[in-house]
Short mmCIF file of C-alpha atoms in Angstrom, two decimals:
data_model
loop_
_atom_site.label_atom_id
_atom_site.label_comp_id
_atom_site.label_asym_id
_atom_site.label_seq_id
_atom_site.Cartn_x
_atom_site.Cartn_y
_atom_site.Cartn_z
CA MET A 714 0.01 0.01 0.03
CA ILE A 715 1.47 3.34 -1.05
CA ASP A 716 1.46 6.13 1.42
CA ARG A 717 -0.83 8.88 0.07
CA ASN A 718 1.61 11.48 1.29
CA LEU A 719 4.08 10.24 -1.36
CA ILE A 720 1.72 10.88 -4.21
CA ASP A 721 1.84 14.16 -6.20
CA TRP A 722 4.21 15.66 -3.69
CA SER A 723 5.63 19.11 -4.14
CA PRO A 724 7.77 21.27 -1.90
CA LYS A 725 6.04 24.04 0.06
CA GLU A 726 8.25 26.52 -1.74
CA SER A 727 9.97 25.95 -5.06
CA ASP A 728 13.18 23.90 -4.74
CA GLY A 729 14.52 24.95 -8.07
CA TYR A 730 11.75 25.07 -10.63
CA PRO A 731 9.64 28.14 -10.04
CA ASP A 732 6.76 28.91 -12.42
CA GLU A 733 8.58 31.84 -14.06
CA LEU A 734 11.37 29.54 -15.11
CA ALA A 735 9.13 26.61 -15.98
CA LYS A 736 7.07 28.65 -18.49
CA GLU A 737 10.18 28.93 -20.71
CA ASP A 738 10.34 25.21 -21.08
CA THR A 739 8.30 24.75 -24.13
CA ARG A 740 8.95 21.74 -26.38
CA ASP A 741 10.16 24.01 -29.18
CA ALA A 742 12.58 25.86 -26.94
CA LEU A 743 14.02 22.63 -25.56
CA MET A 744 14.50 21.15 -28.98
CA ASP A 745 16.12 24.35 -30.14
CA VAL A 746 18.73 24.47 -27.42
CA CYS A 747 19.60 20.80 -27.87
CA GLY A 748 20.48 21.39 -31.48
CA SER A 749 21.67 18.30 -33.27
CA ALA A 750 20.97 16.14 -30.11
CA ALA A 751 17.23 16.87 -30.29
CA ARG A 752 15.07 14.00 -31.57
CA GLU A 753 11.48 13.58 -32.41
CA PHE A 754 9.70 10.71 -30.71
CA PRO A 755 10.68 7.55 -32.75
CA ALA A 756 7.59 6.03 -34.30
CA SER A 757 9.08 2.62 -33.52
CA PHE A 758 8.67 3.33 -29.78
CA TRP A 759 4.89 3.64 -30.02
CA ILE A 760 2.89 1.23 -28.00
CA GLU A 761 -0.90 1.17 -28.39
CA PRO A 762 -2.63 2.05 -25.07
CA LYS A 763 -4.44 -1.27 -25.12
CA HIS A 764 -0.99 -2.99 -24.76
CA TRP A 765 0.36 -0.74 -22.00
CA VAL A 766 -0.49 -3.12 -19.21
CA GLU A 767 0.93 -6.04 -21.10
CA LYS A 768 4.23 -4.19 -21.73
CA ALA A 769 4.30 -3.08 -18.04
CA LYS A 770 3.99 -6.71 -16.89
CA GLU A 771 6.90 -7.63 -19.22
CA ASN A 772 9.02 -4.93 -17.59
CA ASP A 773 8.00 -6.14 -14.14
CA ALA A 774 9.02 -9.68 -15.07
CA ASN A 775 12.35 -8.76 -16.59
CA LYS A 776 13.07 -5.78 -14.35
CA THR A 777 13.64 -3.54 -17.30
CA TRP A 778 12.13 -0.27 -16.04
CA ALA A 779 14.29 2.79 -15.90
CA MET A 780 13.88 2.39 -12.15
CA ASN A 781 15.97 -0.83 -12.47
CA ARG A 782 18.74 1.29 -14.02
CA VAL A 783 18.85 3.59 -10.97
CA SER A 784 21.23 2.29 -8.30
CA THR A 785 21.03 5.09 -5.81
CA TYR A 786 18.97 8.07 -4.64
CA SER A 787 20.30 11.55 -4.59
CA ASN A 788 19.65 14.26 -2.03
CA GLN A 789 19.40 17.97 -3.00
CA ASN A 790 17.95 19.18 0.29
CA PRO A 791 17.97 22.13 0.87
CA SER A 792 19.43 23.34 -2.44
CA HIS A 793 17.68 24.47 -5.58
CA LEU A 794 19.12 21.85 -7.93
CA CYS A 795 16.02 19.75 -8.73
CA THR A 796 16.22 20.15 -12.51
CA CYS A 797 19.88 19.05 -12.45
CA HIS A 798 19.23 16.07 -10.15
CA SER A 799 16.46 14.91 -12.49
CA LEU A 800 18.81 15.43 -15.46
CA ALA A 801 21.62 13.39 -13.80
CA THR A 802 19.24 10.50 -13.05
CA ASN A 803 17.96 10.58 -16.65
CA PHE A 804 21.54 10.50 -17.96
CA GLN A 805 22.61 7.68 -15.67
CA VAL A 806 19.61 5.59 -16.78
CA ALA A 807 20.56 5.93 -20.46
CA ARG A 808 24.20 5.08 -19.69
CA ASN A 809 23.31 2.09 -17.62
CA ILE A 810 21.03 0.76 -20.40
CA ALA A 811 24.07 0.96 -22.71
CA ARG A 812 26.15 -0.84 -20.11
CA GLY A 813 23.50 -3.58 -19.89
CA VAL A 814 23.25 -3.57 -16.12
CA ILE A 815 20.06 -3.98 -14.08
CA PHE A 816 19.74 -3.12 -10.42
CA PRO A 817 16.95 -5.50 -9.44
CA ASP A 818 15.35 -3.57 -6.67
CA GLY A 819 16.10 -0.02 -7.91
CA PRO A 820 17.38 2.55 -5.44
CA LYS A 821 17.53 1.79 -1.78
CA LYS A 822 18.31 4.22 0.96
CA ASN A 823 21.74 3.90 2.61
CA PHE A 824 22.69 1.13 0.26
CA ARG A 825 25.31 0.63 -2.42
CA TYR A 826 25.02 -2.13 -5.02
CA GLU A 827 28.16 -4.17 -5.62
CA GLU A 828 27.13 -4.07 -9.27
CA SER A 829 27.79 -0.34 -9.44
CA ALA A 830 31.50 -0.95 -9.08
CA LYS A 831 31.59 -4.27 -10.90
CA PHE A 832 29.79 -2.93 -14.04
CA CYS A 833 31.50 0.45 -13.99
CA GLU A 834 28.65 2.78 -13.19
CA VAL A 835 29.61 6.47 -13.07
CA TRP A 836 27.74 8.94 -10.85
CA VAL A 837 27.63 12.40 -12.36
CA SER A 838 27.47 15.69 -10.53
CA PRO A 839 24.27 17.77 -10.82
CA LEU A 840 26.18 20.69 -9.35
CA SER A 841 28.59 20.60 -12.36
CA VAL A 842 25.65 21.76 -14.54
CA TYR A 843 23.80 23.98 -12.08
CA ALA A 844 26.84 26.07 -11.24
CA GLU A 845 26.82 27.36 -14.79
CA ALA A 846 23.05 27.53 -15.21
CA ASN A 847 22.60 29.69 -12.10
CA PRO A 848 25.80 31.35 -10.84
CA GLN A 849 23.63 32.92 -8.01
CA GLU A 850 23.30 29.51 -6.30
CA TRP A 851 19.72 30.00 -5.18
CA GLY A 852 16.61 30.44 -7.30
CA GLY A 853 16.77 27.29 -9.48
CA ALA A 854 17.26 26.71 -13.21
CA ASN A 855 14.94 25.62 -15.93
CA VAL A 856 15.24 22.56 -18.16
CA ARG A 857 16.16 24.63 -21.19
CA GLN A 858 19.23 25.91 -19.43
CA VAL A 859 20.49 22.65 -17.90
CA LEU A 860 19.90 20.55 -20.98
CA GLU A 861 21.77 23.01 -23.23
CA ILE A 862 24.73 22.92 -20.88
CA ALA A 863 24.79 19.16 -20.51
CA VAL A 864 24.55 18.59 -24.26
CA ARG A 865 27.17 21.25 -25.08
CA ARG A 866 29.90 20.30 -22.66
CA GLY A 867 28.79 17.39 -20.47
CA MET A 868 28.86 16.74 -16.77
CA LEU A 869 31.61 16.08 -14.34
CA PRO A 870 31.88 12.90 -12.34
CA ASP A 871 30.83 13.13 -8.68
CA LEU A 872 33.68 13.08 -6.15
CA THR A 873 31.99 9.91 -4.86
CA GLN A 874 32.25 6.95 -7.23
CA PRO A 875 31.56 3.20 -6.90
CA ARG A 876 35.15 2.46 -7.77
CA GLU A 877 38.42 4.23 -8.51
CA TYR A 878 38.53 5.39 -12.19
CA GLY A 879 41.47 7.72 -12.00
CA PHE A 880 39.45 10.69 -13.17
CA ARG A 881 41.55 13.81 -13.59
CA HIS A 882 38.59 16.10 -12.80
CA GLN A 883 35.64 15.57 -10.45
CA LEU A 884 33.29 17.83 -8.55
CA THR A 885 31.04 17.74 -5.47
CA GLY A 886 27.83 16.13 -6.53
CA THR A 887 25.38 18.54 -5.03
CA SER A 888 25.39 21.62 -2.81
CA GLY A 889 22.63 19.84 -0.93
CA LYS A 890 22.97 17.16 1.66
CA GLY A 891 24.01 14.31 -0.61
CA ASN A 892 24.25 10.72 0.80
CA MET A 893 26.59 7.79 0.94
CA ASN A 894 26.62 7.58 -2.89
CA GLN A 895 26.55 11.29 -3.64
CA SER A 896 28.94 13.83 -2.26
CA GLY A 897 27.27 16.94 -0.78
CA GLY A 898 28.89 20.08 0.37
CA LYS A 899 29.56 23.68 -0.29
CA TRP A 900 28.56 25.55 -3.36
CA VAL A 901 31.26 25.58 -6.01
CA PRO A 902 31.22 28.38 -8.51
CA LEU A 903 32.20 27.73 -12.06
CA SER A 904 35.38 29.74 -11.63
CA LYS A 905 36.54 27.19 -9.03
CA PHE A 906 36.07 24.12 -11.18
CA PRO A 907 39.32 22.17 -11.51
CA GLU A 908 41.56 23.35 -14.27
CA GLY A 909 40.99 21.61 -17.60
CA TRP A 910 37.67 20.13 -16.33
CA LYS A 911 36.04 20.18 -19.83
CA GLU A 912 38.41 17.43 -20.90
CA THR A 913 36.69 15.08 -18.50
CA ALA A 914 33.13 16.43 -18.77
CA LYS A 915 33.03 15.84 -22.49
CA HIS A 916 32.99 12.09 -21.79
CA PHE A 917 29.61 12.43 -20.03
CA ARG A 918 27.23 14.09 -22.48
CA PRO A 919 23.74 13.25 -23.67
CA LEU A 920 23.88 12.48 -27.38
CA GLU A 921 20.27 11.96 -28.28
CA VAL A 922 17.34 13.49 -26.43
CA VAL A 923 13.72 12.73 -27.31
CA PHE A 924 10.93 15.23 -26.67
CA PRO A 925 7.46 13.68 -26.52
CA GLU A 926 4.59 15.47 -28.17
CA SER A 927 1.84 13.95 -26.04
CA PHE A 928 1.20 12.26 -22.80
CA GLU A 929 0.88 8.93 -24.65
CA GLN A 930 4.35 9.36 -26.14
CA ALA A 931 5.79 10.08 -22.68
CA MET A 932 4.14 6.94 -21.43
CA CYS A 933 5.69 4.96 -24.28
CA LEU A 934 9.12 6.22 -23.33
CA VAL A 935 8.61 5.04 -19.78
CA LEU A 936 7.28 1.69 -20.99
CA ASN A 937 10.33 1.30 -23.23
CA GLY A 938 12.59 1.59 -20.18
CA TYR A 939 13.72 5.20 -20.35
CA ALA A 940 13.43 7.91 -17.74
CA VAL A 941 11.17 10.85 -18.56
CA SER A 942 12.13 14.10 -16.76
CA VAL A 943 9.15 16.32 -16.09
CA GLY A 944 8.61 19.58 -14.17
CA ARG A 945 5.42 20.04 -12.23
CA ASN A 946 4.27 21.85 -9.13
CA GLN A 947 7.57 23.83 -8.97
CA HIS A 948 9.60 20.62 -8.71
CA ALA A 949 11.47 18.62 -11.38
CA VAL A 950 11.49 14.76 -11.21
CA PRO A 951 12.27 11.77 -13.43
CA TRP A 952 9.44 9.26 -14.04
CA CYS A 953 11.07 5.85 -14.06
CA GLN A 954 8.27 3.27 -13.82
CA TRP A 955 4.55 2.98 -14.29
CA LEU A 956 2.72 0.99 -11.58
CA TRP A 957 -0.09 -0.32 -13.73
CA LYS A 958 -2.26 -1.61 -10.87
CA GLU A 959 -2.15 1.70 -8.99
CA GLU A 960 -1.92 3.81 -12.14
CA LEU A 961 0.96 5.80 -10.74
CA PHE A 962 4.36 6.88 -12.09
CA ALA A 963 7.21 6.04 -9.67
CA LEU A 964 10.09 8.42 -9.47
CA PRO A 965 13.37 8.37 -7.46
CA ASP A 966 13.01 11.77 -5.92
CA SER A 967 16.05 13.88 -5.09
CA TYR A 968 15.31 13.53 -1.36
CA ASP A 969 16.43 9.97 -0.77
CA VAL A 970 12.93 8.62 -1.38
CA THR A 971 10.68 7.14 -4.09
CA ARG A 972 7.55 9.21 -4.72
CA TYR A 973 4.67 8.85 -7.18
CA ASP A 974 2.77 11.01 -9.70
CA SER A 975 -0.88 10.28 -10.36
CA MET A 976 -2.19 9.96 -13.91
CA ARG A 977 -4.18 13.11 -13.34
CA LEU A 978 -1.04 15.09 -12.63
CA ALA A 979 0.99 13.23 -15.29
CA LYS A 980 -1.49 14.21 -17.98
CA THR A 981 -0.52 17.84 -17.59
CA ALA A 982 3.11 17.41 -16.41
CA TRP A 983 4.43 15.74 -19.63
CA ARG A 984 4.71 19.03 -21.40
CA GLY A 985 8.34 20.15 -21.55
CA SER A 986 9.52 16.62 -20.77
CA PHE A 987 12.48 14.76 -22.15
CA SER A 988 14.23 11.42 -22.30
CA ILE A 989 17.91 10.88 -22.86
CA ILE A 990 18.16 7.93 -25.28
CA SER A 991 21.88 7.70 -25.80
CA THR A 992 25.02 9.12 -24.23
CA THR A 993 28.70 9.18 -25.02
CA VAL A 994 30.33 5.83 -24.33
CA PRO A 995 33.89 4.92 -23.37
CA ASP A 996 36.37 4.60 -26.19
CA SER A 997 38.34 1.48 -25.31
CA SER A 998 36.86 0.05 -22.13
CA TRP A 999 34.04 0.64 -19.68
CA GLU A 1000 36.71 0.43 -16.97
CA LYS A 1001 38.16 3.70 -18.34
CA PRO A 1002 35.07 5.92 -18.60
CA ALA A 1003 37.06 9.08 -19.43
CA GLY A 1004 39.73 7.41 -21.51
CA MET B 1045 58.67 -9.70 -31.15
CA LYS B 1046 61.47 -12.30 -31.50
CA PRO B 1047 61.44 -14.40 -34.72
CA TRP B 1048 60.81 -17.69 -32.80
CA ALA B 1049 57.78 -16.17 -31.04
CA PHE B 1050 56.47 -14.95 -34.38
CA ILE B 1051 56.74 -18.44 -35.91
CA LEU B 1052 55.10 -20.08 -32.92
CA ALA B 1053 52.28 -17.62 -33.00
CA GLY B 1054 51.70 -18.17 -36.67
CA MET B 1055 51.60 -21.90 -36.14
CA ALA B 1056 49.19 -21.61 -33.35
CA LEU B 1057 46.86 -19.41 -35.43
CA ALA B 1058 46.98 -21.82 -38.31
CA LEU B 1059 46.12 -24.77 -36.13
CA ALA B 1060 43.40 -23.13 -34.13
CA PRO B 1061 40.51 -24.06 -36.43
CA LEU B 1062 41.52 -27.73 -36.23
CA LEU B 1063 41.27 -27.85 -32.46
CA PRO B 1064 38.00 -29.01 -30.86
CA GLY B 1065 35.84 -26.86 -28.64
CA GLU B 1066 36.92 -23.69 -26.94
CA VAL B 1067 40.35 -22.52 -27.87
CA THR B 1068 42.52 -19.97 -26.23
CA ILE B 1069 45.92 -19.26 -27.72
CA PRO B 1070 48.36 -16.99 -25.89
CA LEU B 1071 50.38 -14.94 -28.31
CA PRO B 1072 53.56 -13.37 -26.95
CA GLY B 1073 53.30 -9.62 -27.36
CA TRP B 1074 49.91 -9.91 -29.11
CA GLY B 1075 47.62 -10.43 -26.16
CA VAL B 1076 45.16 -13.34 -26.48
CA VAL B 1077 43.29 -14.84 -29.37
CA THR B 1078 40.26 -16.77 -28.10
CA ASP B 1079 37.22 -18.60 -29.45
CA ALA B 1080 35.32 -18.02 -26.18
CA ALA B 1081 33.03 -15.06 -26.05
CA THR B 1082 34.57 -12.18 -24.15
CA SER B 1083 32.13 -9.45 -25.02
CA VAL B 1084 28.68 -9.15 -26.75
CA THR B 1085 26.88 -6.13 -28.12
CA TYR B 1086 23.33 -5.55 -29.17
CA VAL B 1087 23.79 -2.99 -31.90
CA MET B 1088 20.67 -1.03 -32.71
CA GLU B 1089 19.30 2.20 -34.23
CA LYS B 1090 16.48 3.70 -32.21
CA ASP B 1091 14.30 4.33 -35.25
CA ASP B 1092 14.12 0.54 -35.71
CA GLY B 1093 12.75 0.16 -32.18
CA ALA B 1094 13.80 0.25 -28.59
CA VAL B 1095 15.88 -2.56 -27.07
CA PRO B 1096 13.44 -5.49 -26.40
CA SER B 1097 12.88 -6.16 -22.72
CA GLY B 1098 13.98 -9.76 -23.20
CA VAL B 1099 17.28 -8.68 -24.77
CA MET B 1100 18.00 -6.38 -21.86
CA ALA B 1101 17.30 -9.23 -19.43
CA GLY B 1102 19.63 -11.51 -21.46
CA LEU B 1103 22.40 -9.01 -21.37
CA ASN B 1104 22.03 -8.64 -17.65
CA ARG B 1105 22.30 -12.39 -17.28
CA LEU B 1106 25.54 -12.52 -19.37
CA ASN B 1107 27.03 -9.75 -17.40
CA ARG B 1108 26.21 -11.38 -14.10
CA GLU B 1109 26.48 -15.09 -14.67
CA LYS B 1110 29.02 -15.42 -17.46
CA GLY B 1111 31.39 -12.54 -16.72
CA ILE B 1112 30.95 -11.34 -20.28
CA VAL B 1113 30.89 -7.65 -21.04
CA ALA B 1114 27.39 -7.42 -22.46
CA THR B 1115 26.34 -4.02 -23.67
CA VAL B 1116 24.02 -2.05 -25.99
CA PHE B 1117 25.37 0.24 -28.73
CA GLU B 1118 23.23 2.74 -30.47
CA GLU B 1119 24.50 3.13 -33.99
CA ASP B 1120 25.07 6.88 -33.77
CA SER B 1121 26.76 6.83 -30.41
CA THR B 1122 30.29 8.22 -30.09
CA ASP B 1123 32.98 8.59 -27.45
CA GLY B 1124 33.80 11.97 -25.87
CA ASP B 1125 35.74 13.05 -28.82
CA GLY B 1126 32.89 12.39 -31.31
CA ASP B 1127 34.45 9.26 -32.83
CA VAL B 1128 33.12 5.70 -33.04
CA PRO B 1129 34.55 4.14 -29.85
CA ASP B 1130 37.36 1.70 -30.57
CA GLN B 1131 35.65 -1.07 -28.59
CA TYR B 1132 32.58 -0.89 -30.87
CA ARG B 1133 34.20 -0.54 -34.26
CA GLU B 1134 34.20 -4.24 -35.10
CA PRO B 1135 30.77 -5.05 -33.63
CA LEU B 1136 29.28 -2.09 -35.49
CA ARG B 1137 30.86 -3.23 -38.78
CA ALA B 1138 29.61 -6.74 -38.35
CA ALA B 1139 26.11 -5.62 -37.31
CA ARG B 1140 25.79 -3.26 -40.26
CA GLU B 1141 26.81 -6.04 -42.58
CA ALA B 1142 24.05 -8.24 -41.14
CA GLY B 1143 21.50 -5.43 -40.84
CA LEU B 1144 20.35 -3.71 -37.65
CA PRO B 1145 19.45 -4.63 -34.99
CA ALA B 1146 21.99 -7.39 -34.53
CA PHE B 1147 23.62 -9.16 -31.66
CA VAL B 1148 27.37 -9.53 -32.13
CA VAL B 1149 29.47 -12.03 -30.12
CA MET B 1150 33.16 -11.20 -29.96
CA GLY B 1151 36.12 -13.30 -28.83
CA GLY B 1152 38.78 -10.73 -28.26
CA ASN B 1153 38.84 -8.70 -31.45
CA LYS B 1154 37.32 -11.47 -33.55
CA VAL B 1155 33.65 -11.69 -34.53
CA LEU B 1156 32.49 -15.11 -33.47
CA ARG B 1157 28.81 -14.86 -34.30
CA VAL B 1158 26.12 -12.40 -35.39
CA VAL B 1159 22.45 -13.02 -34.58
CA LYS B 1160 19.99 -10.88 -36.45
CA ALA B 1161 17.27 -9.17 -34.29
CA PRO B 1162 17.00 -11.43 -31.29
CA THR B 1163 14.09 -10.64 -28.96
CA THR B 1164 14.34 -12.96 -26.01
CA ALA B 1165 16.75 -13.49 -23.09
CA ASP B 1166 17.22 -17.13 -24.11
CA ALA B 1167 18.27 -16.14 -27.62
CA ILE B 1168 20.91 -13.84 -26.17
CA VAL B 1169 22.27 -16.41 -23.72
CA GLU B 1170 22.24 -19.27 -26.28
CA ALA B 1171 24.15 -17.22 -28.76
CA VAL B 1172 27.25 -17.35 -26.57
CA GLU B 1173 26.96 -21.03 -25.56
#
């Protein structure tokens, strides 16, 4: 039984996605800033609504939801980084699909999967994008800003990683609290990024980003195993699973917890949403993510 | 490489197809040539469809149970420098030759098998056995 308090949750005050920023996130604007990485919804991804439950059951059986590509929660509290935390989760889902790894139970609080190290997962830093999107630290950033930055120059790896990769450049994951799998700490302005950081960040870029044109297309992306990042009620989150019995979208929220969006909310929240379909991949070996 | 090592390596390569079953031949200075699967890749183009759920389950099984590096490669993906990653050059070539999507089984740098458009976990696992 799902706690009603976890459904359609939003912060009392905006935690990074205020209405004045959200209104700029039209589909056309997002596609425009993504340039050559922007993709229309692939017709081949379409699933007729009458088959949604059947497809969901298949994902349940095989554990092939985006939620099964998420190994860990993140924790932005009390920062304003929600759009960047959602982006980072979306990115990590796409990268973990490429790596072929499934985390059977999805994220669990205060837990680290051995598979994260064994299968060379990389945790990226939401702060490495936000610091450029909003140099003022507080007030948030919209999806248009953070996607443009991630596509253009990539994200830095978090200081905390599941294994030692020998990265030359890393950054604090979030200026929020963080957790055992995400470093938290003080705000880092762009001017204090480690020298030469772009050489590492370029290895962690979204390559193809799909922008759904309807709620049904957003649903198909979730059913095909991708994360769909949405902004609603002044908070940005990644939908990672559809609970067909309860008719809820499950999302690993950036507060160390799984929350849920109702179909009623989802049918308005899909506007301005996106899914990262592919990312840069390592050149010679997954054990050397940045070459 | 010393001349004797070169000759030995050449002889080993020539005899390899005649040996039964799984063959691993150490080559001094050349790394290893093997007939056992070391990596597998499901090569796809998103416009042809998403990765089937069964394929993803099969890749996960190979990663976990067989210790094989089992991955997905989207045809247009690149490394951080915008190039086709070295590790996917050969799988991509083989898959394009067969037609996408295709499942490519590699033994070291050698293509061992290509399966066209598998959809189930069993098809993925059986392709390496």
